Structure formats: structure tokens, C-alpha cells
Coordinates of C-alpha atoms in Angstrom, one line a residue:
Chain A
M1 CA 0.0 0.0 0.0
R2 CA 1.4 3.4 -1.0
M3 CA 0.3 6.8 0.0
T4 CA 1.5 10.1 -1.2
L5 CA 2.2 13.2 1.0
K6 CA -0.6 15.0 -0.7
F7 CA -3.7 13.6 0.8
T8 CA -6.3 12.7 -1.9
G9 CA -9.6 11.4 -0.7
K10 CA -8.6 7.8 -1.4
A11 CA -5.2 8.2 0.2
R12 CA -6.7 9.9 3.3
S13 CA -9.1 6.9 3.8
A14 CA -6.2 4.6 3.3
T15 CA -4.2 6.4 5.9
G16 CA -7.2 6.3 8.3
G17 CA -7.5 2.6 7.7
L18 CA -3.9 2.0 8.4
W19 CA -4.0 4.2 11.5
K20 CA -6.9 2.3 12.9
R21 CA -5.3 -1.0 12.1
W22 CA -2.1 0.1 13.9
L23 CA -4.0 1.4 16.8
G24 CA -5.8 -1.9 17.1
R25 CA -2.5 -3.7 16.9
F26 CA -1.1 -1.5 19.6
V27 CA -4.0 -2.0 22.0
V28 CA -4.0 -5.8 21.5
G29 CA -0.2 -5.9 21.8
V30 CA -0.3 -3.9 25.1
G31 CA -3.0 -6.3 26.4
C32 CA -1.0 -9.3 25.4
A33 CA 2.2 -8.0 26.9
Y34 CA 0.5 -7.1 30.2
L35 CA -1.1 -10.6 30.4
C36 CA 2.3 -12.2 29.7
A37 CA 3.9 -10.0 32.4
V38 CA 1.2 -11.0 34.9
G39 CA 1.6 -14.6 33.9
F40 CA 5.3 -14.4 34.4
L41 CA 4.9 -12.8 37.9
F42 CA 2.4 -15.5 39.0
F43 CA 4.7 -18.2 37.7
M44 CA 7.7 -16.8 39.5
S45 CA 5.8 -16.3 42.8
G46 CA 4.7 -19.9 42.7
S47 CA 6.3 -22.7 44.6
S48 CA 8.3 -23.9 41.7
G49 CA 9.9 -20.6 40.7
R50 CA 10.7 -18.6 43.9
L51 CA 12.2 -15.5 42.4
D52 CA 12.9 -12.5 44.5
A53 CA 9.9 -10.1 44.1
S54 CA 12.1 -7.1 43.3
L55 CA 14.0 -9.1 40.7
A56 CA 10.8 -10.3 39.2
Q57 CA 9.4 -6.8 39.0
S58 CA 12.7 -5.5 37.4
I59 CA 12.6 -8.2 34.8
V60 CA 8.9 -7.6 34.0
V61 CA 9.3 -3.8 33.8
G62 CA 12.3 -4.3 31.4
G63 CA 10.5 -7.0 29.4
L64 CA 7.1 -5.3 29.1
P65 CA 8.1 -2.4 26.7
L66 CA 10.3 -4.7 24.7
L67 CA 7.4 -7.1 24.2
I68 CA 5.0 -4.2 23.3
V69 CA 7.5 -3.1 20.6
A70 CA 8.1 -6.6 19.4
L71 CA 4.4 -7.4 19.1
F72 CA 3.9 -4.1 17.2
A73 CA 6.8 -4.9 14.9
L74 CA 5.5 -8.5 14.1
P75 CA 4.9 -8.9 10.4
G76 CA 1.4 -9.4 9.1
R77 CA -2.0 -7.9 9.9
G78 CA -2.5 -7.0 13.5
T79 CA -5.3 -9.4 14.4
G80 CA -3.5 -12.4 12.8
P81 CA -2.6 -15.7 14.3
S82 CA 0.6 -14.3 15.9
V83 CA -1.3 -12.2 18.3
L84 CA -3.7 -14.9 19.1
A85 CA -0.8 -17.3 19.7
M86 CA 0.6 -14.7 22.2
L87 CA -2.7 -14.5 23.9
A88 CA -2.9 -18.3 24.1
V89 CA 0.4 -18.4 25.8
A90 CA -0.3 -15.6 28.2
L91 CA -3.9 -16.4 29.3
P92 CA -3.4 -19.7 31.1
H93 CA -0.7 -18.2 33.4
P94 CA -3.1 -16.4 35.8
T95 CA -5.4 -19.3 35.9
L96 CA -2.7 -21.7 36.9
F97 CA -2.5 -20.3 40.4
Chain B
M1 CA 4.0 5.1 3.0
R2 CA 4.8 1.4 3.1
D3 CA 3.9 -0.8 6.0
V4 CA 7.5 -1.6 7.0
L5 CA 9.2 -1.8 10.3
R6 CA 10.6 1.7 10.3
T7 CA 7.2 3.2 9.4
R8 CA 5.5 1.2 12.2
M9 CA 8.2 2.3 14.7
G10 CA 7.6 5.9 13.5
W11 CA 3.9 5.6 14.3
L12 CA 4.6 4.0 17.6
H13 CA 7.2 6.6 18.5
A14 CA 5.0 9.5 17.4
W15 CA 1.8 8.5 19.1
V16 CA 3.1 6.9 22.3
G17 CA 5.6 9.7 22.5
F18 CA 2.9 12.4 22.1
V19 CA 0.2 11.0 24.4
G20 CA 2.7 9.7 27.0
G21 CA 4.8 12.9 26.5
L22 CA 2.0 15.1 27.8
V23 CA 2.3 13.3 31.1
L24 CA 6.0 12.7 30.9
V25 CA 6.9 16.4 30.5
V26 CA 5.0 17.1 33.7
A27 CA 6.7 14.1 35.5
F28 CA 10.1 15.0 34.2
T29 CA 9.9 18.7 35.0
G30 CA 8.5 17.9 38.4
G31 CA 11.2 15.3 39.1
T32 CA 13.9 17.7 37.9
L33 CA 12.7 20.3 40.4
A34 CA 12.2 17.7 43.1
L35 CA 16.0 16.9 43.0
F36 CA 16.3 20.0 45.1
D37 CA 13.0 19.7 47.0
T38 CA 14.7 20.3 50.4
E39 CA 16.5 23.4 49.1
I40 CA 13.3 24.7 47.5
T41 CA 11.4 24.2 50.8
R42 CA 14.1 26.1 52.6
W43 CA 14.0 28.9 50.0
M44 CA 10.3 29.0 50.7
Q45 CA 10.8 29.4 54.4
P46 CA 13.1 32.5 54.4
E47 CA 12.8 32.9 58.2
L48 CA 15.2 30.0 58.5
A49 CA 18.0 32.0 56.8
A50 CA 18.4 33.9 60.1
L51 CA 19.1 30.7 62.0
P52 CA 22.8 30.3 62.7
A53 CA 24.3 27.0 61.6
A54 CA 24.6 24.8 64.6
A55 CA 24.9 21.1 65.4
M56 CA 22.0 19.3 67.0
T57 CA 22.3 19.0 70.8
G58 CA 21.0 16.2 73.1
Q59 CA 18.7 18.8 74.8
A60 CA 17.1 19.7 71.4
L61 CA 16.5 16.0 70.6
D62 CA 15.0 15.3 74.0
H63 CA 12.7 18.3 73.7
A64 CA 11.7 17.4 70.2
G65 CA 11.0 13.8 71.3
A66 CA 8.7 15.0 74.1
Q67 CA 6.8 17.2 71.6
V68 CA 6.3 14.2 69.3
W69 CA 5.1 12.0 72.1
A70 CA 2.6 14.7 73.1
L71 CA 1.3 14.9 69.6
R72 CA 1.0 11.2 69.3
E73 CA -0.9 11.0 72.5
K74 CA -3.4 13.4 70.8
G75 CA -3.8 10.8 68.0
Q76 CA -1.6 12.5 65.4
I77 CA 0.8 10.4 63.3
V78 CA 4.0 12.3 63.2
F79 CA 7.7 11.5 63.0
L80 CA 10.9 13.4 63.7
N81 CA 13.3 14.4 60.8
L82 CA 16.8 14.9 62.0
P83 CA 19.2 17.7 60.8
S84 CA 21.3 17.0 57.8
A85 CA 23.8 18.8 55.5
R86 CA 20.9 19.7 53.2
D87 CA 18.4 20.7 55.9
P88 CA 20.2 21.6 59.2
V89 CA 17.0 21.8 61.4
L90 CA 14.8 19.4 63.2
R91 CA 11.3 18.9 61.8
I92 CA 8.2 17.3 63.2
L93 CA 6.5 16.0 60.1
H94 CA 3.2 14.5 59.2
Y95 CA 1.8 13.4 55.8
D96 CA -1.0 15.7 54.6
G97 CA -1.9 13.5 51.6
H98 CA 0.6 15.1 49.3
A99 CA 3.7 16.2 51.3
F100 CA 5.4 15.8 54.6
V101 CA 4.9 19.1 56.4
G102 CA 5.2 20.3 60.0
P103 CA 6.9 22.7 62.4
V104 CA 10.6 23.5 62.3
L105 CA 12.6 23.2 65.5
D106 CA 15.9 24.9 66.4
P107 CA 18.7 22.2 66.5
R108 CA 20.3 23.9 69.5
D109 CA 17.4 23.7 71.9
G110 CA 14.4 22.0 70.1
V111 CA 12.2 25.2 70.4
E112 CA 9.9 25.8 67.5
V113 CA 11.2 28.3 65.0
K114 CA 8.5 30.6 63.6
S115 CA 8.4 29.9 59.9
R116 CA 5.7 30.1 57.2
A117 CA 3.7 26.9 56.4
T118 CA 4.4 25.6 52.9
E119 CA 4.5 22.4 51.0
G120 CA 7.7 23.7 49.5
G121 CA 9.6 21.5 47.0
Q122 CA 7.5 18.5 47.9
L123 CA 4.8 19.8 45.7
F124 CA 7.1 19.0 42.7
F125 CA 7.9 15.6 44.2
D126 CA 4.2 14.7 44.4
L127 CA 3.7 16.1 40.9
H128 CA 6.5 14.0 39.7
Q129 CA 5.4 10.7 41.2
S130 CA 1.6 11.0 41.1
L131 CA 0.7 14.2 39.2
Y132 CA -0.8 15.3 42.5
R133 CA -3.6 12.8 42.0
G134 CA -2.8 10.5 44.9
P135 CA -1.0 7.2 45.3
V136 CA -3.4 5.0 43.3
W137 CA -4.5 6.6 40.1
G138 CA -1.7 9.2 40.0
N139 CA 1.0 6.6 40.4
L140 CA -0.7 4.4 37.9
M141 CA -0.6 7.1 35.3
T142 CA 3.0 8.0 35.8
E143 CA 3.9 4.3 35.8
A144 CA 2.1 3.8 32.5
A145 CA 3.8 6.9 31.1
G146 CA 7.1 5.5 32.3
I147 CA 6.6 2.3 30.4
G148 CA 5.4 4.4 27.4
L149 CA 8.7 6.4 27.6
I150 CA 10.7 3.1 27.4
V151 CA 8.6 2.1 24.4
A152 CA 9.2 5.5 22.7
V153 CA 12.9 5.2 23.4
I154 CA 13.1 1.7 21.9
S155 CA 11.1 2.7 18.8
G156 CA 13.2 5.9 18.5
V157 CA 16.4 3.9 18.6
I158 CA 15.1 1.5 15.9
I159 CA 14.2 4.5 13.7
H160 CA 17.5 6.2 14.1
W161 CA 19.7 3.1 14.5
R162 CA 21.8 3.7 11.4
N163 CA 22.4 7.4 12.2
L164 CA 22.9 7.3 16.0
V165 CA 26.5 8.5 15.9
P166 CA 26.1 11.2 13.2
D167 CA 23.0 12.5 15.1
L168 CA 25.2 13.2 18.1
L169 CA 27.0 15.9 16.1
L170 CA 24.3 17.3 13.9
F171 CA 22.5 20.4 15.2
R172 CA 21.4 23.2 13.0
P173 CA 19.7 25.8 15.2
F174 CA 19.4 28.3 12.4
A175 CA 17.9 25.9 9.9
A176 CA 14.2 25.8 9.0
P177 CA 12.2 25.5 12.3
G178 CA 11.1 21.9 11.6
R179 CA 14.7 20.8 11.0
A180 CA 16.0 22.7 14.0
W181 CA 13.5 21.2 16.4
L182 CA 14.2 17.7 14.9
D183 CA 17.9 18.1 15.3
A184 CA 17.5 19.3 18.9
H185 CA 15.1 16.4 19.7
I186 CA 17.4 13.8 18.2
M187 CA 20.6 15.1 19.5
A188 CA 19.3 15.5 23.1
G189 CA 17.6 12.1 22.8
V190 CA 20.8 10.4 21.7
L191 CA 23.0 12.2 24.2
L192 CA 20.6 11.5 27.1
L193 CA 19.6 8.0 26.0
P194 CA 21.2 6.2 29.0
F195 CA 20.0 8.8 31.5
V196 CA 16.4 8.9 30.2
T197 CA 16.2 5.1 29.9
M198 CA 17.7 4.7 33.4
M199 CA 15.2 7.2 35.0
A200 CA 12.2 5.7 33.2
Y201 CA 13.2 2.1 34.0
T202 CA 14.0 2.7 37.7
G203 CA 10.9 4.9 38.1
A204 CA 8.8 2.2 36.6
V205 CA 10.3 -0.5 38.8
I206 CA 9.8 1.5 41.9
H207 CA 6.0 1.9 41.2
A208 CA 5.7 -1.5 39.6
P209 CA 3.3 -2.7 42.4
R210 CA 0.8 -0.1 41.1
L211 CA 0.8 -1.7 37.7
F212 CA 0.8 -5.2 39.1
P213 CA -1.2 -4.9 42.3
M214 CA -1.4 -8.7 42.6
I215 CA 2.4 -9.0 43.4
G216 CA 2.5 -7.2 46.7
A217 CA 2.5 -3.7 48.1
G218 CA 6.2 -3.1 48.0
H219 CA 8.5 -0.7 49.9
A220 CA 6.0 2.1 50.7
A221 CA 3.5 -0.1 52.3
K222 CA 6.2 -1.9 54.3
A223 CA 7.4 1.4 55.7
A224 CA 3.9 2.5 56.4
S225 CA 3.0 -0.7 58.3
R226 CA 6.1 -0.2 60.4
A227 CA 5.2 3.4 61.2
G228 CA 2.1 2.4 63.1
G229 CA -0.7 4.8 64.0
G230 CA -1.0 7.5 66.6
E231 CA -1.9 5.1 69.4
R232 CA -2.4 6.4 73.0
R233 CA -0.2 5.0 75.7
D234 CA -1.7 5.7 79.2
G235 CA 0.6 6.9 81.9
G236 CA 4.4 6.5 82.3
A237 CA 7.3 8.6 81.1
Y238 CA 9.2 8.0 77.9
A239 CA 13.0 7.6 77.8
P240 CA 14.9 10.6 76.6
L241 CA 15.9 10.3 72.9
A242 CA 19.5 11.6 73.1
P243 CA 21.0 8.4 74.8
I244 CA 19.0 6.2 72.4
F245 CA 20.3 8.3 69.4
A246 CA 23.9 7.7 70.6
Q247 CA 23.2 3.9 70.6
A248 CA 21.7 4.1 67.1
E249 CA 24.8 6.0 65.9
E250 CA 27.0 3.3 67.3
I251 CA 25.0 0.8 65.1
F252 CA 24.8 2.7 61.9
G253 CA 27.7 5.2 62.2
R254 CA 28.0 8.8 63.2
G255 CA 25.8 11.2 61.2
R256 CA 24.0 8.4 59.4
I257 CA 20.6 8.6 61.2
G258 CA 17.9 10.3 59.1
F259 CA 14.6 10.2 61.0
V260 CA 12.9 8.8 64.0
M261 CA 9.6 6.9 63.9
F262 CA 7.5 6.5 67.0
G263 CA 5.5 3.3 67.5
S264 CA 3.4 1.9 70.3
G265 CA 6.1 1.4 73.0
T266 CA 9.0 1.6 70.6
V267 CA 11.2 4.2 69.0
S268 CA 12.8 3.4 65.6
F269 CA 15.9 5.2 64.4
Y270 CA 16.2 4.9 60.6
R271 CA 19.3 5.2 58.6
A272 CA 19.4 8.3 56.4
D273 CA 18.7 8.0 52.7
A274 CA 21.9 9.8 52.0
A275 CA 24.0 7.3 54.0
D276 CA 24.2 4.7 51.3
F277 CA 23.7 4.1 47.6
A278 CA 20.8 1.7 48.3
M279 CA 17.8 3.2 50.0
T280 CA 17.0 0.3 52.3
R281 CA 15.3 1.8 55.3
D282 CA 17.6 -0.1 57.8
H283 CA 16.5 0.8 61.3
A284 CA 17.2 0.1 65.0
D285 CA 14.2 -0.3 67.3
F286 CA 14.4 0.7 71.0
S287 CA 12.0 0.4 73.9
A288 CA 10.3 3.8 74.4
V289 CA 10.2 3.3 78.1
D290 CA 13.8 2.3 79.1
G291 CA 15.6 2.9 75.8
K292 CA 16.9 -0.6 75.5
L293 CA 17.7 -2.0 72.1
V294 CA 14.8 -4.3 70.9
G295 CA 16.2 -5.2 67.4
V296 CA 18.0 -4.1 64.4
T297 CA 16.6 -4.5 60.9
R298 CA 19.1 -4.5 58.0
V299 CA 18.4 -5.4 54.4
G300 CA 20.9 -8.1 53.4
H301 CA 23.2 -8.2 50.5
G302 CA 22.7 -9.3 46.9
M303 CA 19.2 -9.4 45.4
R304 CA 17.6 -8.1 48.6
R305 CA 19.2 -4.7 48.0
L306 CA 18.0 -4.5 44.4
D307 CA 14.9 -2.6 45.3
G308 CA 16.9 -0.1 47.4
A309 CA 19.5 0.2 44.6
M310 CA 16.8 1.1 42.1
R311 CA 15.5 3.8 44.5
G312 CA 19.1 5.0 45.2
L313 CA 19.7 5.4 41.4
H314 CA 16.4 7.2 40.9
F315 CA 16.3 9.5 43.9
I316 CA 20.1 10.1 44.1
R317 CA 19.8 11.1 47.8
W318 CA 23.3 9.7 48.4
G319 CA 24.7 11.9 45.7
T320 CA 27.0 14.9 46.1
P321 CA 25.7 18.3 45.1
G322 CA 27.7 18.0 41.9
L323 CA 26.0 14.8 41.0
R324 CA 22.6 16.2 41.8
W325 CA 23.3 19.2 39.6
L326 CA 24.3 16.7 36.8
Y327 CA 20.9 15.0 37.2
F328 CA 19.3 18.4 37.2
V329 CA 20.9 19.3 33.9
G330 CA 19.9 15.9 32.5
G331 CA 16.4 16.4 33.7
V332 CA 16.1 19.9 32.1
V333 CA 17.5 18.7 28.8
G334 CA 15.3 15.6 29.0
S335 CA 12.2 17.8 29.5
M336 CA 13.2 20.0 26.6
M337 CA 13.8 17.0 24.4
M338 CA 10.3 15.7 25.2
S339 CA 8.8 19.1 24.6
A340 CA 10.6 19.3 21.2
G341 CA 9.1 16.0 20.4
L342 CA 5.6 17.3 21.2
V343 CA 6.2 20.3 19.0
L344 CA 7.5 18.1 16.1
F345 CA 4.4 16.0 16.3
L346 CA 2.2 19.1 16.2
M347 CA 4.2 20.6 13.3
K348 CA 3.8 17.4 11.3
H349 CA 0.1 17.1 11.9
R350 CA -0.5 20.8 11.3
R351 CA 1.1 20.4 7.8
G352 CA -0.9 17.3 7.1
Q353 CA -4.3 18.2 8.4
G354 CA -4.5 22.0 8.7
G355 CA -6.8 22.8 11.5
G356 CA -9.4 20.8 13.5
V357 CA -10.7 20.4 17.0
M358 CA -8.4 17.5 17.9
L359 CA -5.3 19.4 16.6
G360 CA -6.4 22.5 18.6
L361 CA -6.8 20.4 21.7
A362 CA -3.4 18.7 21.2
E363 CA -1.7 22.2 20.7
T364 CA -3.5 23.5 23.8
L365 CA -2.3 20.6 26.0
A366 CA 1.2 20.7 24.6
L367 CA 1.5 24.4 25.3
A368 CA 0.0 24.1 28.8
V369 CA 2.5 21.4 29.8
T370 CA 5.6 22.8 28.0
L371 CA 5.4 26.4 29.1
G372 CA 2.3 26.5 31.4
L373 CA 3.9 24.3 34.0
P374 CA 7.2 26.3 34.4
L375 CA 5.0 29.5 34.5
A376 CA 2.9 28.0 37.3
A377 CA 6.1 26.8 39.2
L378 CA 7.5 30.3 39.1
G379 CA 4.1 31.7 40.2
F380 CA 4.2 29.2 43.1
L381 CA 7.5 30.7 44.3
W382 CA 6.1 34.3 43.9
G383 CA 3.0 33.3 45.8
N384 CA 5.1 32.0 48.6
R385 CA 6.8 35.3 49.1
L386 CA 3.8 37.6 48.5
L387 CA 1.3 35.8 50.8
P388 CA 1.5 37.0 54.4
A389 CA 3.7 34.6 56.5
D390 CA 1.1 34.1 59.2
L391 CA -1.9 33.6 56.9
A392 CA -4.2 30.8 57.9
H393 CA -4.1 27.8 55.5
R394 CA -1.3 29.4 53.6
A395 CA 0.2 26.1 52.4
E396 CA -3.1 25.2 50.7
L397 CA -3.4 28.7 49.3
E398 CA 0.1 28.5 47.8
T399 CA -0.8 25.2 46.2
R400 CA -4.0 26.6 44.9
I401 CA -2.1 29.5 43.3
F402 CA 0.1 27.0 41.5
F403 CA -2.9 25.1 40.1
L404 CA -4.9 28.2 39.3
L405 CA -1.9 29.6 37.4
W406 CA -1.6 26.4 35.5
L407 CA -5.3 26.3 34.7
G408 CA -5.0 29.9 33.6
A409 CA -2.2 28.9 31.2
L410 CA -4.3 26.1 29.9
V411 CA -7.3 28.4 29.2
H412 CA -5.0 31.0 27.6
A413 CA -3.5 28.2 25.5
A414 CA -6.9 27.1 24.4
L415 CA -8.0 30.6 23.5
R416 CA -4.9 31.1 21.4
C417 CA -4.8 27.7 19.8
F418 CA -8.5 27.4 18.8
R419 CA -8.3 30.9 17.3
G420 CA -5.4 30.0 15.1
A421 CA -2.9 32.1 17.0
V422 CA -0.7 29.3 18.3
R423 CA 2.6 31.2 17.9
H424 CA 1.2 34.2 19.9
G425 CA 0.2 31.7 22.6
W426 CA 3.8 30.4 22.8
R427 CA 5.3 33.8 22.8
E428 CA 3.0 35.2 25.5
Q429 CA 3.6 32.3 27.9
A430 CA 7.3 32.5 27.2
C431 CA 7.1 36.2 28.1
G432 CA 5.3 35.3 31.3
I433 CA 8.1 32.9 32.3
A434 CA 10.7 35.6 31.3
V435 CA 9.1 38.2 33.6
L436 CA 8.5 35.9 36.6
G437 CA 11.9 34.3 36.3
C438 CA 14.0 37.4 35.7
A439 CA 12.3 39.3 38.5
L440 CA 12.4 36.5 41.1
P441 CA 15.9 37.3 42.4
F442 CA 14.7 40.9 43.2
L443 CA 11.6 39.6 45.0
D444 CA 13.9 37.3 47.0
I445 CA 16.2 40.1 48.1
V446 CA 13.3 42.4 48.9
S447 CA 11.2 39.8 50.8
R448 CA 14.2 38.4 52.6
S449 CA 15.6 41.7 53.9
G450 CA 15.8 41.5 57.7
T451 CA 16.9 37.9 57.6
G452 CA 20.5 38.7 56.6
V453 CA 20.9 38.7 52.8
R454 CA 24.4 37.6 51.9
L455 CA 25.9 37.5 48.5
H456 CA 27.6 34.1 48.5
W457 CA 26.7 30.8 47.0
D458 CA 23.9 29.4 49.0
L459 CA 20.6 27.8 48.3
Y460 CA 18.9 31.2 47.9
L461 CA 21.4 32.3 45.2
G462 CA 21.0 28.8 43.6
V463 CA 17.2 29.1 43.3
D464 CA 17.4 32.7 42.2
A465 CA 20.1 31.9 39.5
C466 CA 18.0 29.0 38.2
A467 CA 14.9 31.2 38.0
L468 CA 16.9 34.0 36.2
G469 CA 18.4 31.4 33.8
F470 CA 15.0 30.0 32.9
G471 CA 13.7 33.5 32.5
L472 CA 16.5 34.5 30.1
L473 CA 16.1 31.3 28.2
A474 CA 12.4 32.0 27.8
L475 CA 13.2 35.6 26.7
W476 CA 15.6 34.3 24.1
G477 CA 13.0 31.7 22.9
Q478 CA 10.3 34.3 22.4
R479 CA 12.7 36.6 20.5
M480 CA 13.6 33.6 18.2
M481 CA 9.8 33.1 17.6
V482 CA 9.5 36.8 16.7
R483 CA 12.4 36.5 14.2
A484 CA 11.1 33.3 12.7
R485 CA 7.8 34.9 11.7

């Protein structure tokens, strides 16, 4: 998809479409990243993990923005299988404990 | 525009940077000023300038202790802040929901020194950590903005990855306005990349429990639970504090005790934040009745000190004045870099879209946080000196002046931006900063006469010089805007 700097009607609607798609991708990405972070924290606070709370927080806060950027950078359309796969990985974590 | 990685990162950087930036400019500016919160508080209590420098005596400590116990028996939750190099007086402090405030005591005899009530520099600390919106929603907003800043930094690095080194050297202040703003934004961003990332990361880690409430309440709640309430204790005298203080100094070292908490039947001497790189709240508990040592709590080594190390890096209370000034410069340049980012975003969208309500709103908010906040901060200092010292509720009035001025700046920005006179709006607010900043030293000299104005480097001169510097910078900025027309 190409758009010129001069916004014709068609190009403007294409920009709007792309903007909405990226906004959707961003929102879904943030949600997935947050769920992954929560899952990681629950996993680490469980009996099998036992990671120091401060260390776990530090890892999560470092990883969360990286994950948001990585999910946003994933190729393909935002609501594709990659995001669903991330959700599938993240969702079971809170329910485990 | 092709849907490629760089374009996506551009979108992410622009939108997360702009929306988060509106909060981050406030948080960064507030944090920069909060680096000198103690000094600003002292500037705002000019009566203390007349107090001769003196070491704390045992008599003063005992007297202060008796006053704290009396207040606690009335049900007030207070603690005693001990003199330090930055603040050489005793203070009986309580938390008013936004700041630790309370009477000042003479370190020689513990008698109250008459000084004006003010939230002082802690207003900026609260603005920095919670936007003055309390520890739940306010902290959550700054936490989210902190994560947003890291996202903006990562996406920014990906965009400029190939040109990171050339961008360090390229600054064309007299080029076309868009290019000059972009050069300034990129150069400051690249130069301050480690500092901004470190501050965003450590700040986000400190308030991580707000974002993940399911993982524990963290440091603040632990300290609060130790503090206990203002319980009554019927009958019986309390042991004098001076001998207990001597015992505490034997444990933590001379001059390393920061404050004293009073519990039900115990007195806890906490190690000063400035005593070590890691802010760990080590403390020694003593019986309040006979002064015997009950226990010592020290945070161990290794991972247990991680939380304290994050706080130490972020708050820099252990740092020398030079290091604190370095942080201050970093904070000022960081705020300017973020403000330049906001301006770039607006310039780009003004070119693409022309006018519009959303653009007008964005321009209003950007102007109100970029110039409106410093204007209100200077007005806060002016209000402190112009309001009568013995006015009732003067601390709240000062704070109200700050927020009213900020609201005024927002309304002024809205009037200018929605009428298509954005440049006028920027110029006028810059002029306001120039007037308030350049005239502040004169106000200080006039309103501090009688307390012994001396022309040597002290905190008064430091605050005045900064205000003058920002005033001159604003004057230069508004002249540049006139020339660029």
C-alpha cells in the first residue's frame, strides 16, 4: 500500500484505515504484553519458581516495553494468528495459580 | 508510506511519545525540580535564613521527642526528621496526603522556629510521582507513562539506528524551524539516551506494584506498616531520645541517622537515605520506656538490595551536590527533548491536516505542559513570598495559586490555539516565564531583607540563579519566535 504526501480522498481513507489497524494492533499488543507479564509474575511467585519479588518486577518492567514493541513490529496484519498465539500463551498463566 | 518496520516504529514513537509525552513532560519537569526539593522548601521558608548554623544538641533532641510523644498521644501520626547537611534543622513531620509538612525546631534547643507553612519543594515531588492525583491513580498514570517512555525510546532507537553516531554531532539551530526542532530532539535524545532510559526504568520498577497490584504492596506499604498509628499510651514517662540516638549512631555510624519513627512502645531510628547508595530503610528499634535495644533490621546483600538500589539510582539522595546538579541538567535537557518531540508531532500534523478540534486540543495541551507548567512553578514561588507569612491555611493557598496559574495557562493556550494564534500563545507564555523568572531574584532580596541577605553561593542564590536562567532562556526563545515569523 502506498500513500503520497498530498492527501487525496482515497489516500486519506487509506491512511485512516492504516492508522486504525495500527491502533488496534497496539492495543492488542499492550494487552497481550500485560497478560504475559502477569503470567510471568504469577509463575515466578509460585512454589516452583521462587524468584525475589524485586528481581521479578525488574525483569517484568524491562520486558514489558520490549514485548510491546516486538508485538507491534511483528509482520502481518495486527489481528492475525501471531497475536492470538501470544494470547494463548499468556492467558493460562493467571489461571494456573 | 509502506507498512514496513521503520514506518511502524515511526507511528509507535510519534503516538506513544505524544500521548505519553504530555504526562512525561510534567513528570520529568516535576522530578527535575524535586531533585532540590529540600532546598526549595528552605527557600520558601526564608525565616530559617536567620538561624545560625549549629549542630543538634541532646537537649534539642529530647525536647523534640517530648513534643512528638505529646502529639502522638493526641492521636496524630508524626515523626521526627533529624538535621542533615541539606536541611540543618529538626522537623516534626506528618503526611498531609501530598507532602510531609510540620513545624521546624531549632537544632540547638528544640524550640519551634516561627516559619511560614508551605508544601515547598515536595509539591514538585508529588507532581513527579503521582501528578498530584494520589498514590493510586496518579502513580498508575506515571507508571504507564514511564513504560510508554521506554517504548518510545526503543522505537526511537530503531528508527535512528543507522544514524545514531552522526545524530550526536548534527545540530542546525538556524535551519528551518522543523529541521532545528528535529535536530534538537534527536541530539538531546541520543545524548541522554542512557539517563532517560535509566530514569524511566528505575521509576517504573519503583512503582511496579501499582501496575501489578497482585504481586505485593512493596516498599512504601512496608514502611507505612512499620510506622504504626498514633496510638495512645496511658501513663508513664518516655525515655529521653539523646542516649538512644547515641546507641543508634553506634550501630549505623555517626551522622547516618535520618529520621525517628515512634510506634506503640518503641522508637525506631532509621538510617538516612543519604547514608548509602541503596535506600533500604535499615533501622534500629528501641523500647520507648527504658531505651533498650529491641532489634536491628538491616536489608541483606545481593538481590535483597535490588529494590533499594533502584531507589538509590532514581532519587540520588546519596549523591554529592555536583552529581545532583548533573541529574538536574539531565532532567532539564530531557524535558526540553520531550517538549521538542511534542512540537515536532504538532508541526507534522498541522502540515498534514491544517486545523481541526483535535489538533487544537493537542496544541493546547502541549503548550500548557511545556510552558504553562514552568510558569505555574515560578508563580508558586512568587505566591510563597507575596502571601503573608502568618496567613491561615497558607500552604493550601500556595498550592491553589500554583494550580490556578496552571489552569490559567491552559485556558490561555486554548483561547490562542483554537483561534489559530498558536505562535502568539507560545510567545505570551514565554514572556510570562521571562518576567516571573528574571524578577524572582529581586523579589527574593526584597522579601528576605531583615533575615540577613548575603551574596555568596547558598541555596537562595542557587534558586534565584536558576529562575533567572530560565527567565533569560524564555526571553531568548520568544525573541527567536518573533524573528522566525
